[in-house]
Every structure is written in C-alpha cells, then in structure tokens.
Short mmCIF file of the C-alpha atoms (twelve columns), coordinates in Angstrom:
data_MODEL
# 
_entry.id   MODEL 
# 
loop_
_atom_site.group_PDB 
_atom_site.id 
_atom_site.type_symbol 
_atom_site.label_atom_id 
_atom_site.label_alt_id 
_atom_site.label_comp_id 
_atom_site.label_asym_id 
_atom_site.label_seq_id 
_atom_site.Cartn_x 
_atom_site.Cartn_y 
_atom_site.Cartn_z 
_atom_site.pdbx_PDB_model_num 
ATOM 1   C CA . MET A 1   15.523  -32.683 -32.733 1 
ATOM 2   C CA . LEU A 2   16.154  -29.701 -30.423 1 
ATOM 3   C CA . ASN A 3   19.441  -28.080 -30.557 1 
ATOM 4   C CA . TYR A 4   21.239  -25.495 -28.331 1 
ATOM 5   C CA . SER A 5   20.058  -22.484 -29.818 1 
ATOM 6   C CA . SER A 6   16.385  -23.383 -29.972 1 
ATOM 7   C CA . VAL A 7   16.396  -24.309 -26.231 1 
ATOM 8   C CA . LYS A 8   18.301  -21.294 -25.257 1 
ATOM 9   C CA . ALA A 9   15.904  -19.144 -27.276 1 
ATOM 10  C CA . SER A 10  12.659  -20.861 -25.409 1 
ATOM 11  C CA . LEU A 11  14.105  -20.309 -22.441 1 
ATOM 12  C CA . GLU A 12  14.992  -16.741 -22.880 1 
ATOM 13  C CA . ASP A 13  11.356  -15.991 -23.722 1 
ATOM 14  C CA . LEU A 14  10.334  -17.341 -20.395 1 
ATOM 15  C CA . VAL A 15  12.187  -14.527 -18.576 1 
ATOM 16  C CA . ILE A 16  13.019  -11.801 -21.035 1 
ATOM 17  C CA . PHE A 17  10.608  -8.854  -21.250 1 
ATOM 18  C CA . ARG A 18  10.985  -6.966  -24.394 1 
ATOM 19  C CA . ASP A 19  9.718   -3.429  -24.128 1 
ATOM 20  C CA . GLU A 20  11.756  -0.634  -25.695 1 
ATOM 21  C CA . ARG A 21  10.242  2.004   -23.018 1 
ATOM 22  C CA . LEU A 22  12.326  0.289   -20.390 1 
ATOM 23  C CA . PRO A 23  16.036  1.012   -19.649 1 
ATOM 24  C CA . VAL A 24  18.455  -1.255  -20.960 1 
ATOM 25  C CA . ARG A 25  20.688  -2.948  -18.297 1 
ATOM 26  C CA . ARG A 26  24.556  -2.284  -18.555 1 
ATOM 27  C CA . ILE A 27  27.016  -3.729  -16.920 1 
ATOM 28  C CA . PRO A 28  30.563  -2.392  -16.354 1 
ATOM 29  C CA . LEU A 29  33.329  -3.670  -18.716 1 
ATOM 30  C CA . ARG A 30  30.518  -5.579  -20.638 1 
ATOM 31  C CA . GLU A 31  30.700  -4.833  -24.264 1 
ATOM 32  C CA . LYS A 32  26.800  -5.416  -25.059 1 
ATOM 33  C CA . PRO A 33  23.921  -4.242  -22.637 1 
ATOM 34  C CA . LEU A 34  21.818  -7.089  -21.100 1 
ATOM 35  C CA . ARG A 35  18.473  -7.860  -22.618 1 
ATOM 36  C CA . ARG A 36  15.512  -6.650  -20.506 1 
ATOM 37  C CA . TYR A 37  14.109  -9.292  -18.156 1 
ATOM 38  C CA . PHE A 38  11.044  -10.199 -16.537 1 
ATOM 39  C CA . LEU A 39  11.767  -8.104  -13.689 1 
ATOM 40  C CA . PRO A 40  14.195  -5.502  -13.084 1 
ATOM 41  C CA . TYR A 41  16.950  -5.911  -10.402 1 
ATOM 42  C CA . ARG A 42  15.061  -4.403  -7.521  1 
ATOM 43  C CA . GLY A 43  12.318  -6.949  -8.175  1 
ATOM 44  C CA . LEU A 44  14.623  -9.893  -7.986  1 
ATOM 45  C CA . LEU A 45  16.085  -8.757  -4.822  1 
ATOM 46  C CA . GLY A 46  12.572  -8.379  -3.517  1 
ATOM 47  C CA . LEU A 47  11.884  -12.155 -4.286  1 
ATOM 48  C CA . LEU A 48  14.829  -12.975 -2.507  1 
ATOM 49  C CA . LEU A 49  14.196  -11.080 0.666   1 
ATOM 50  C CA . ILE A 50  10.737  -12.591 0.627   1 
ATOM 51  C CA . ALA A 51  12.201  -16.215 0.252   1 
ATOM 52  C CA . ILE A 52  14.415  -15.443 3.179   1 
ATOM 53  C CA . ALA A 53  12.019  -13.518 5.618   1 
ATOM 54  C CA . TRP A 54  9.028   -15.420 5.055   1 
ATOM 55  C CA . PRO A 55  10.458  -18.883 6.287   1 
ATOM 56  C CA . LEU A 56  12.488  -17.088 9.187   1 
ATOM 57  C CA . SER A 57  9.290   -15.393 10.285  1 
ATOM 58  C CA . GLN A 58  8.066   -18.947 11.203  1 
ATOM 59  C CA . GLN A 59  11.110  -19.893 12.948  1 
ATOM 60  C CA . ILE A 60  12.675  -17.192 14.827  1 
ATOM 61  C CA . THR A 61  11.176  -14.758 17.628  1 
ATOM 62  C CA . GLN A 62  13.003  -11.760 15.905  1 
ATOM 63  C CA . ASN A 63  10.571  -9.396  14.123  1 
ATOM 64  C CA . VAL A 64  11.352  -9.783  10.256  1 
ATOM 65  C CA . PHE A 65  8.303   -7.864  9.252   1 
ATOM 66  C CA . PHE A 66  10.462  -4.891  7.482   1 
ATOM 67  C CA . PRO A 67  12.427  -7.020  5.511   1 
ATOM 68  C CA . LEU A 68  9.867   -9.171  4.348   1 
ATOM 69  C CA . TRP A 69  7.424   -6.193  3.347   1 
ATOM 70  C CA . LEU A 70  10.441  -4.419  1.741   1 
ATOM 71  C CA . GLY A 71  10.906  -7.342  -0.489  1 
ATOM 72  C CA . PHE A 72  7.232   -7.251  -1.546  1 
ATOM 73  C CA . ILE A 73  7.424   -3.396  -2.138  1 
ATOM 74  C CA . LEU A 74  10.330  -3.993  -4.453  1 
ATOM 75  C CA . VAL A 75  8.735   -6.834  -6.258  1 
ATOM 76  C CA . VAL A 76  5.406   -4.752  -6.835  1 
ATOM 77  C CA . ASP A 77  7.742   -1.651  -7.827  1 
ATOM 78  C CA . GLY A 78  9.317   -3.934  -10.396 1 
ATOM 79  C CA . PHE A 79  5.932   -5.149  -11.729 1 
ATOM 80  C CA . VAL A 80  4.707   -1.571  -12.252 1 
ATOM 81  C CA . LEU A 81  7.855   -0.866  -13.910 1 
ATOM 82  C CA . ARG A 82  7.265   -3.697  -15.979 1 
ATOM 83  C CA . ARG A 83  3.742   -2.914  -16.991 1 
ATOM 84  C CA . THR A 84  3.605   0.902   -17.263 1 
ATOM 85  C CA . ALA A 85  7.492   1.512   -17.912 1 
ATOM 86  C CA . THR A 86  7.621   3.885   -14.913 1 
ATOM 87  C CA . SER A 87  7.243   3.457   -11.143 1 
ATOM 88  C CA . LEU A 88  6.878   5.421   -7.997  1 
ATOM 89  C CA . LEU A 89  10.467  4.515   -7.109  1 
ATOM 90  C CA . VAL A 90  11.721  5.815   -10.371 1 
ATOM 91  C CA . ARG A 91  9.776   9.060   -10.574 1 
ATOM 92  C CA . SER A 92  10.346  10.218  -6.944  1 
ATOM 93  C CA . PRO A 93  12.693  8.338   -4.823  1 
ATOM 94  C CA . LYS A 94  12.393  11.566  -2.346  1 
ATOM 95  C CA . ILE A 95  8.791   10.723  -1.943  1 
ATOM 96  C CA . MET A 96  9.212   7.033   -1.335  1 
ATOM 97  C CA . ALA A 97  11.708  8.112   1.281   1 
ATOM 98  C CA . VAL A 98  9.135   10.229  2.866   1 
ATOM 99  C CA . MET A 99  6.376   7.377   3.047   1 
ATOM 100 C CA . PHE A 100 8.848   5.351   4.835   1 
ATOM 101 C CA . ILE A 101 9.835   8.045   7.381   1 
ATOM 102 C CA . LEU A 102 6.170   9.125   8.430   1 
ATOM 103 C CA . PRO A 103 5.034   7.644   11.427  1 
ATOM 104 C CA . TYR A 104 1.413   6.755   9.820   1 
ATOM 105 C CA . TRP A 105 0.546   3.631   11.671  1 
ATOM 106 C CA . TRP A 106 1.613   4.763   15.077  1 
ATOM 107 C CA . LEU A 107 -1.880  6.807   14.532  1 
ATOM 108 C CA . PHE A 108 -3.528  3.592   14.877  1 
ATOM 109 C CA . GLU A 109 -1.695  1.933   17.392  1 
ATOM 110 C CA . GLY A 110 -2.771  5.009   19.466  1 
ATOM 111 C CA . ILE A 111 -6.570  4.623   18.637  1 
ATOM 112 C CA . ASN A 112 -6.089  0.807   19.276  1 
ATOM 113 C CA . GLN A 113 -4.781  1.540   23.002  1 
ATOM 114 C CA . ILE A 114 -8.370  2.438   23.542  1 
ATOM 115 C CA . THR A 115 -10.267 0.062   21.026  1 
ATOM 116 C CA . GLN A 116 -8.194  -3.061  22.021  1 
ATOM 117 C CA . ASN A 117 -8.925  -4.542  18.299  1 
ATOM 118 C CA . TRP A 118 -5.784  -6.187  18.200  1 
ATOM 119 C CA . VAL A 119 -2.931  -7.617  20.183  1 
ATOM 120 C CA . TYR A 120 0.746   -8.494  19.444  1 
ATOM 121 C CA . VAL A 121 1.827   -11.820 20.650  1 
ATOM 122 C CA . GLY A 122 5.464   -13.225 20.601  1 
ATOM 123 C CA . THR A 123 6.826   -9.751  20.911  1 
ATOM 124 C CA . LYS A 124 9.484   -8.972  23.436  1 
ATOM 125 C CA . THR A 125 8.509   -7.607  27.167  1 
ATOM 126 C CA . ASP A 126 10.647  -4.725  27.146  1 
ATOM 127 C CA . GLU A 127 9.252   -1.485  26.136  1 
ATOM 128 C CA . GLY A 128 12.740  0.250   25.576  1 
ATOM 129 C CA . LEU A 129 14.124  2.137   22.631  1 
ATOM 130 C CA . ILE A 130 15.103  -0.860  20.911  1 
ATOM 131 C CA . SER A 131 11.538  -2.368  20.905  1 
ATOM 132 C CA . TYR A 132 10.190  1.195   19.574  1 
ATOM 133 C CA . PHE A 133 12.807  1.169   16.789  1 
ATOM 134 C CA . GLU A 134 11.804  -2.191  15.702  1 
ATOM 135 C CA . ALA A 135 7.984   -1.437  15.827  1 
ATOM 136 C CA . THR A 136 8.685   1.844   13.819  1 
ATOM 137 C CA . LEU A 137 10.646  0.136   11.222  1 
ATOM 138 C CA . SER A 138 7.978   -2.437  10.708  1 
ATOM 139 C CA . TYR A 139 5.246   0.141   10.692  1 
ATOM 140 C CA . SER A 140 7.497   2.308   7.901   1 
ATOM 141 C CA . THR A 141 6.333   -0.009  5.115   1 
ATOM 142 C CA . VAL A 142 2.444   0.796   5.233   1 
ATOM 143 C CA . ILE A 143 2.191   3.768   3.414   1 
ATOM 144 C CA . PRO A 144 4.799   2.577   0.501   1 
ATOM 145 C CA . VAL A 145 3.090   -0.781  0.142   1 
ATOM 146 C CA . VAL A 146 -0.454  0.597   -0.146  1 
ATOM 147 C CA . PHE A 147 0.922   3.261   -2.648  1 
ATOM 148 C CA . GLU A 148 2.701   0.655   -4.866  1 
ATOM 149 C CA . VAL A 149 -0.029  -2.029  -4.748  1 
ATOM 150 C CA . SER A 150 -2.588  0.566   -5.681  1 
ATOM 151 C CA . GLU A 151 -0.292  1.733   -8.884  1 
ATOM 152 C CA . LEU A 152 -0.195  -1.812  -9.964  1 
ATOM 153 C CA . VAL A 153 -4.137  -2.167  -9.841  1 
ATOM 154 C CA . GLY A 154 -4.490  0.999   -11.494 1 
ATOM 155 C CA . SER A 155 -2.199  -0.433  -14.190 1 
ATOM 156 C CA . PHE A 156 -4.942  -2.983  -15.377 1 
ATOM 157 C CA . GLY A 157 -7.412  -2.096  -18.003 1 
ATOM 158 C CA . PHE A 158 -10.598 -2.634  -15.786 1 
ATOM 159 C CA . ILE A 159 -9.702  0.624   -14.051 1 
ATOM 160 C CA . GLU A 160 -10.634 2.634   -17.172 1 
ATOM 161 C CA . ARG A 161 -14.120 1.923   -16.581 1 
ATOM 162 C CA . PHE A 162 -14.103 4.411   -13.598 1 
ATOM 163 C CA . ALA A 163 -12.686 7.415   -15.192 1 
ATOM 164 C CA . ARG A 164 -15.688 8.788   -16.400 1 
ATOM 165 C CA . LEU A 165 -18.813 8.094   -14.117 1 
ATOM 166 C CA . ARG A 166 -21.465 10.408  -12.758 1 
ATOM 167 C CA . ALA A 167 -19.630 13.360  -11.110 1 
ATOM 168 C CA . PHE A 168 -20.189 13.386  -7.367  1 
ATOM 169 C CA . VAL A 169 -20.012 16.995  -6.185  1 
ATOM 170 C CA . LEU A 170 -19.892 18.746  -2.792  1 
ATOM 171 C CA . SER A 171 -20.000 22.055  -2.043  1 
ATOM 172 C CA . LYS A 172 -17.413 23.958  0.031   1 
ATOM 173 C CA . ARG A 173 -20.054 24.121  2.997   1 
ATOM 174 C CA . GLN A 174 -20.634 20.316  2.663   1 
ATOM 175 C CA . MET A 175 -16.896 19.462  2.455   1 
ATOM 176 C CA . ILE A 176 -16.256 21.493  5.683   1 
ATOM 177 C CA . PHE A 177 -19.480 19.700  7.244   1 
ATOM 178 C CA . THR A 178 -17.625 16.349  6.120   1 
ATOM 179 C CA . SER A 179 -14.458 17.015  7.891   1 
ATOM 180 C CA . ILE A 180 -16.115 18.450  10.954  1 
ATOM 181 C CA . PHE A 181 -18.065 14.953  10.919  1 
ATOM 182 C CA . GLY A 182 -14.714 13.108  10.540  1 
ATOM 183 C CA . VAL A 183 -13.582 15.004  13.659  1 
ATOM 184 C CA . VAL A 184 -16.923 14.093  15.834  1 
ATOM 185 C CA . SER A 185 -16.757 10.451  14.387  1 
ATOM 186 C CA . LEU A 186 -13.255 10.115  15.534  1 
ATOM 187 C CA . ALA A 187 -14.116 11.641  19.015  1 
ATOM 188 C CA . ALA A 188 -17.221 9.398   19.499  1 
ATOM 189 C CA . MET A 189 -15.411 6.134   18.495  1 
ATOM 190 C CA . LEU A 190 -13.004 7.115   21.102  1 
ATOM 191 C CA . ILE A 191 -15.556 7.371   23.652  1 
ATOM 192 C CA . TRP A 192 -17.881 4.441   22.716  1 
ATOM 193 C CA . PRO A 193 -15.012 2.155   21.043  1 
ATOM 194 C CA . THR A 194 -16.897 -1.087  21.789  1 
ATOM 195 C CA . TYR A 195 -19.641 -0.323  19.383  1 
ATOM 196 C CA . LEU A 196 -18.084 2.423   16.835  1 
ATOM 197 C CA . PHE A 197 -14.637 0.871   16.305  1 
ATOM 198 C CA . PRO A 198 -15.350 0.451   12.666  1 
ATOM 199 C CA . LEU A 199 -15.110 4.232   12.345  1 
ATOM 200 C CA . THR A 200 -11.227 3.985   12.919  1 
ATOM 201 C CA . TRP A 201 -11.064 3.192   9.313   1 
ATOM 202 C CA . LEU A 202 -13.177 5.945   7.931   1 
ATOM 203 C CA . SER A 203 -12.630 8.947   10.330  1 
ATOM 204 C CA . LEU A 204 -9.144  9.872   9.275   1 
ATOM 205 C CA . PHE A 205 -10.417 9.893   5.490   1 
ATOM 206 C CA . PHE A 206 -13.362 12.289  6.370   1 
ATOM 207 C CA . ILE A 207 -11.102 14.676  8.019   1 
ATOM 208 C CA . PHE A 208 -8.400  14.975  5.879   1 
ATOM 209 C CA . ASP A 209 -9.612  14.468  2.408   1 
ATOM 210 C CA . PRO A 210 -12.025 17.367  2.232   1 
ATOM 211 C CA . ILE A 211 -9.165  19.581  3.598   1 
ATOM 212 C CA . ASN A 212 -7.000  18.428  1.008   1 
ATOM 213 C CA . SER A 213 -9.836  19.227  -1.679  1 
ATOM 214 C CA . LEU A 214 -10.347 22.756  -0.406  1 
ATOM 215 C CA . THR A 215 -6.537  23.527  -0.141  1 
ATOM 216 C CA . GLY A 216 -5.984  22.252  -3.786  1 
ATOM 217 C CA . ARG A 217 -4.038  19.406  -2.894  1 
ATOM 218 C CA . PRO A 218 -4.840  15.835  -4.404  1 
ATOM 219 C CA . SER A 219 -7.774  14.472  -3.091  1 
ATOM 220 C CA . ILE A 220 -10.396 11.716  -3.994  1 
ATOM 221 C CA . ILE A 221 -13.204 13.963  -3.407  1 
ATOM 222 C CA . SER A 222 -11.713 16.353  -6.273  1 
ATOM 223 C CA . GLN A 223 -11.190 13.331  -8.424  1 
ATOM 224 C CA . MET A 224 -14.914 12.190  -8.273  1 
ATOM 225 C CA . ARG A 225 -16.069 15.748  -8.592  1 
ATOM 226 C CA . LYS A 226 -15.074 15.328  -12.254 1 
ATOM 227 C CA . GLY A 227 -16.386 11.621  -12.408 1 
ATOM 228 C CA . ASP A 228 -12.959 10.132  -12.082 1 
ATOM 229 C CA . TYR A 229 -13.210 7.301   -9.620  1 
ATOM 230 C CA . ARG A 230 -10.041 5.544   -10.506 1 
ATOM 231 C CA . ILE A 231 -8.147  6.573   -7.351  1 
ATOM 232 C CA . ALA A 232 -10.743 5.652   -5.339  1 
ATOM 233 C CA . VAL A 233 -10.921 2.085   -6.884  1 
ATOM 234 C CA . ALA A 234 -7.358  1.789   -7.022  1 
ATOM 235 C CA . PHE A 235 -6.223  2.689   -3.601  1 
ATOM 236 C CA . ALA A 236 -9.493  0.760   -1.983  1 
ATOM 237 C CA . LEU A 237 -8.542  -2.476  -3.943  1 
ATOM 238 C CA . GLY A 238 -4.903  -1.983  -3.232  1 
ATOM 239 C CA . ALA A 239 -5.230  -1.787  0.374   1 
ATOM 240 C CA . LEU A 240 -7.433  -5.012  0.146   1 
ATOM 241 C CA . VAL A 241 -4.813  -6.797  -1.712  1 
ATOM 242 C CA . CYS A 242 -2.021  -5.501  0.852   1 
ATOM 243 C CA . GLY A 243 -4.655  -6.963  3.719   1 
ATOM 244 C CA . PHE A 244 -4.618  -10.322 2.291   1 
ATOM 245 C CA . PHE A 245 -0.936  -10.574 2.187   1 
ATOM 246 C CA . TRP A 246 -0.773  -8.999  5.762   1 
ATOM 247 C CA . GLU A 247 -2.987  -11.643 7.295   1 
ATOM 248 C CA . MET A 248 -1.540  -14.527 5.202   1 
ATOM 249 C CA . TRP A 249 2.016   -13.786 6.627   1 
ATOM 250 C CA . ASN A 250 0.852   -13.153 9.965   1 
ATOM 251 C CA . ARG A 251 -0.857  -16.344 10.319  1 
ATOM 252 C CA . ASP A 252 2.071   -18.578 11.203  1 
ATOM 253 C CA . ALA A 253 4.448   -15.902 12.224  1 
ATOM 254 C CA . SER A 254 6.309   -16.401 15.560  1 
ATOM 255 C CA . VAL A 255 5.736   -12.536 15.850  1 
ATOM 256 C CA . ALA A 256 2.238   -11.871 15.247  1 
ATOM 257 C CA . TRP A 257 -1.100  -10.039 15.868  1 
ATOM 258 C CA . GLU A 258 -4.461  -11.377 17.130  1 
ATOM 259 C CA . TYR A 259 -7.738  -9.732  16.497  1 
ATOM 260 C CA . ASN A 260 -10.750 -9.088  18.851  1 
ATOM 261 C CA . ILE A 261 -13.462 -6.958  17.047  1 
ATOM 262 C CA . GLY A 262 -16.377 -8.052  19.189  1 
ATOM 263 C CA . TYR A 263 -19.741 -8.359  17.216  1 
ATOM 264 C CA . LEU A 264 -17.793 -8.708  13.881  1 
ATOM 265 C CA . ASP A 265 -15.770 -11.648 15.224  1 
ATOM 266 C CA . PHE A 266 -16.880 -14.640 12.951  1 
ATOM 267 C CA . ALA A 267 -15.823 -16.525 9.855   1 
ATOM 268 C CA . ARG A 268 -12.152 -15.961 9.878   1 
ATOM 269 C CA . ILE A 269 -9.872  -16.072 7.145   1 
ATOM 270 C CA . PHE A 270 -6.501  -16.613 8.419   1 
ATOM 271 C CA . GLU A 271 -6.708  -14.496 11.666  1 
ATOM 272 C CA . MET A 272 -8.727  -11.699 10.140  1 
ATOM 273 C CA . PRO A 273 -12.585 -12.162 10.626  1 
ATOM 274 C CA . LEU A 274 -14.416 -12.045 7.101   1 
ATOM 275 C CA . LEU A 275 -16.042 -8.676  7.482   1 
ATOM 276 C CA . GLY A 276 -12.736 -7.154  8.889   1 
ATOM 277 C CA . TYR A 277 -11.297 -7.138  5.448   1 
ATOM 278 C CA . GLY A 278 -14.082 -4.585  4.744   1 
ATOM 279 C CA . GLY A 279 -12.058 -2.322  6.804   1 
ATOM 280 C CA . TYR A 280 -9.030  -2.373  4.192   1 
ATOM 281 C CA . LEU A 281 -11.229 -0.661  1.482   1 
ATOM 282 C CA . PRO A 282 -11.387 2.718   3.255   1 
ATOM 283 C CA . PHE A 283 -8.151  2.407   5.022   1 
ATOM 284 C CA . GLY A 284 -6.733  2.693   1.430   1 
ATOM 285 C CA . LEU A 285 -8.586  5.941   0.961   1 
ATOM 286 C CA . GLU A 286 -7.301  7.385   4.275   1 
ATOM 287 C CA . THR A 287 -3.765  6.272   3.696   1 
ATOM 288 C CA . TYR A 288 -4.028  8.351   0.379   1 
ATOM 289 C CA . ALA A 289 -5.595  11.285  2.225   1 
ATOM 290 C CA . VAL A 290 -3.466  11.527  5.213   1 
ATOM 291 C CA . PHE A 291 -0.205  11.266  2.968   1 
ATOM 292 C CA . HIS A 292 -1.032  13.814  0.589   1 
ATOM 293 C CA . PHE A 293 -2.040  16.074  3.603   1 
ATOM 294 C CA . VAL A 294 1.147   15.922  4.907   1 
ATOM 295 C CA . ALA A 295 3.065   16.018  1.716   1 
ATOM 296 C CA . GLY A 296 0.789   18.866  0.925   1 
ATOM 297 C CA . VAL A 297 2.180   20.878  3.869   1 
ATOM 298 C CA . LEU A 298 5.640   19.696  2.874   1 
ATOM 299 C CA . GLY A 299 5.010   21.204  -0.740  1 
ATOM 300 C CA . TRP A 300 5.868   17.867  -2.194  1 
ATOM 301 C CA . SER A 301 2.063   16.696  -3.305  1 
ATOM 302 C CA . SER A 302 3.054   17.521  -6.988  1 
ATOM 303 C CA . GLU A 303 5.711   15.010  -6.944  1 
ATOM 304 C CA . ALA A 304 3.610   11.919  -5.810  1 
ATOM 305 C CA . LYS A 305 2.061   10.640  -8.717  1 
ATOM 306 C CA . ILE A 306 1.045   7.264   -9.325  1 
ATOM 307 C CA . SER A 307 0.596   5.863   -13.079 1 
ATOM 308 C CA . LEU A 308 -3.115  4.819   -13.853 1 
ATOM 309 C CA . ARG A 309 -4.871  3.401   -17.102 1 
ATOM 310 C CA . GLY A 310 -7.084  5.638   -18.971 1 
ATOM 311 C CA . GLU A 311 -6.728  9.500   -19.854 1 
ATOM 312 C CA . PRO A 312 -5.187  11.411  -18.399 1 
ATOM 313 C CA . ARG A 313 -2.374  8.628   -18.396 1 
ATOM 314 C CA . VAL A 314 -0.676  9.802   -14.981 1 
ATOM 315 C CA . SER A 315 -2.812  11.328  -12.376 1 
ATOM 316 C CA . SER A 316 -2.001  13.207  -9.302  1 
ATOM 317 C CA . ALA A 317 -2.074  10.465  -6.359  1 
# 
C-alpha cells in the first residue's frame, strides 16, 4: 500500500535534479535551502513565457516574437546549466547582453531588399520608429539563441567524435584569398540575386572567419587547423535546430513571413522549402564568425565561451 512518504519521494524524483555542481537554491527566511530541481528558475520562467506567447502569436496581430524566443533562450540556458553545471548566462551576462544589442539580423534584412527571398505578412503598414523598434527587438534574439542551442548541442557525447579529426590547414595567403572570395561572392550575389541568393548564408563566414583567425580571435578555421571540428558541428546543428523552431512557430503566427526562393521552392516543411533548411547550417557558422569579429573589436572575445564535450572541456567560442 502506498503511503504519503513514498508518493512524495516518487514525485520528487521526477522533478528534482541532484547534481552537487549546481548551486543550491536559497529563499530568504527559509531555514533549509531548496533542493535542486529539473530546471533552474530561468528555465521555468522560459517555459511560462512560451506557454503564454505561443498561443498569443496565433491570435493577436501584435508581434510576440521577442517574448516567445526569450522564453526559448531561457529554457535552453536552463538545460545547458543542468547538463554542464555552467551556461552562457552564468559565465558572462555581459556577453549575453552584447548578443542582444548587436543589430545582426538587419544585415540580412538589407540583403533581402535585393534578393526578396522572404516577405512579412500581418505586419503594420506604418514604418515609423515604433515598427523599427519592434522589429529590432525581435531580431535581437537571433545571436543569443544560436549560441545557446549550439552550446546545448555541444553538451552531448557525440560531439567528442569531432574533437580529433584530420587537420584542415590554410596558409595565411589562402585565408586572405578566402576573405576576398567572400567579398566577391557577396557582391556577385547582390548583382545576380536570382541565381546566387544561397550565398547569403555563406559569404559573411568567408569574409569574417579568416579575419578572425589572422587576428588571433576565436575562429572555426583556427579550430579546424588543430583537427577540432566541434565548434563547426555544434553551430551548424545548433542553427538547424533553431531553424526548425523558427519555422514551426512561424507557420500559424498572425505576424509571419513567407518565402520565395525560386528554383529551390519545393517540398515545404512548415513555410520553408526542404532545401532551404540547408541554409541554416552555414548560417550558424557565419553567426559565430560575425559575432566574434565584433566581440574581438570590443576586446571581449575571450569572455564569450561555450562549454563543449571533449578535451579541452571549455573552448573559446
């Protein structure tokens, strides 16, 4: 026969996460600290934001993209903390704030003015400061969510397989050529967008990652030179996971976007054509490269780290 104590213990086992590496929760005026739970408070807050914002996104004409994705960021950060006993928000709140502030996605909105690969529906017709602020607030979640999900991907054991592979070595001249090629590919894409629009998701990586490597900043090329492909794999898959949620939450939203990608426009999953998901893989790499270029200029690259499985345990990212 079940008694109260056994039922309570069983329920606690479902939600309590026992890991001595994690900080113990303390509440003022409470004699004993609370035990460690399934998610830290930020993760629970994130779940609450998602539970509120997701249904609202389908029912109202106001843009709730920011609270929805802020909730997702908090949930992922909570899971990373649970799995690794550290997280980006714990290690460097300043870097997280910079990620939100950088107007990164506006680069792609500018490119899209020429390529016309996506259009927004359900948005307000006015183009005043309020609309600009709402859009900027929504776009601000892009870098943080890519970094957070990439760190979560990097916490799984399979990532260790990519820590010691064959080195991919580029000479200084080759890296300079790669950066120049990135500039040329970006220019060519803007001139012939109908055919070269996929370069939107490659050219920025070719431009900035070699520069990062040459200037001693964290870069994917530098990691691959040592045979370490974990960063590349984590950010490629991390962006792909983000892409799945972007498209899923976009499908039935009142304020949404629709695609027009020409010869690749077939076999849609949600609103995105199947081959379009391939663009998320290099998008993760160029997000990494562009952020570290800016962080390097500010002198903060060394503080932007993500935890990866394998040796060394924490890698500059």
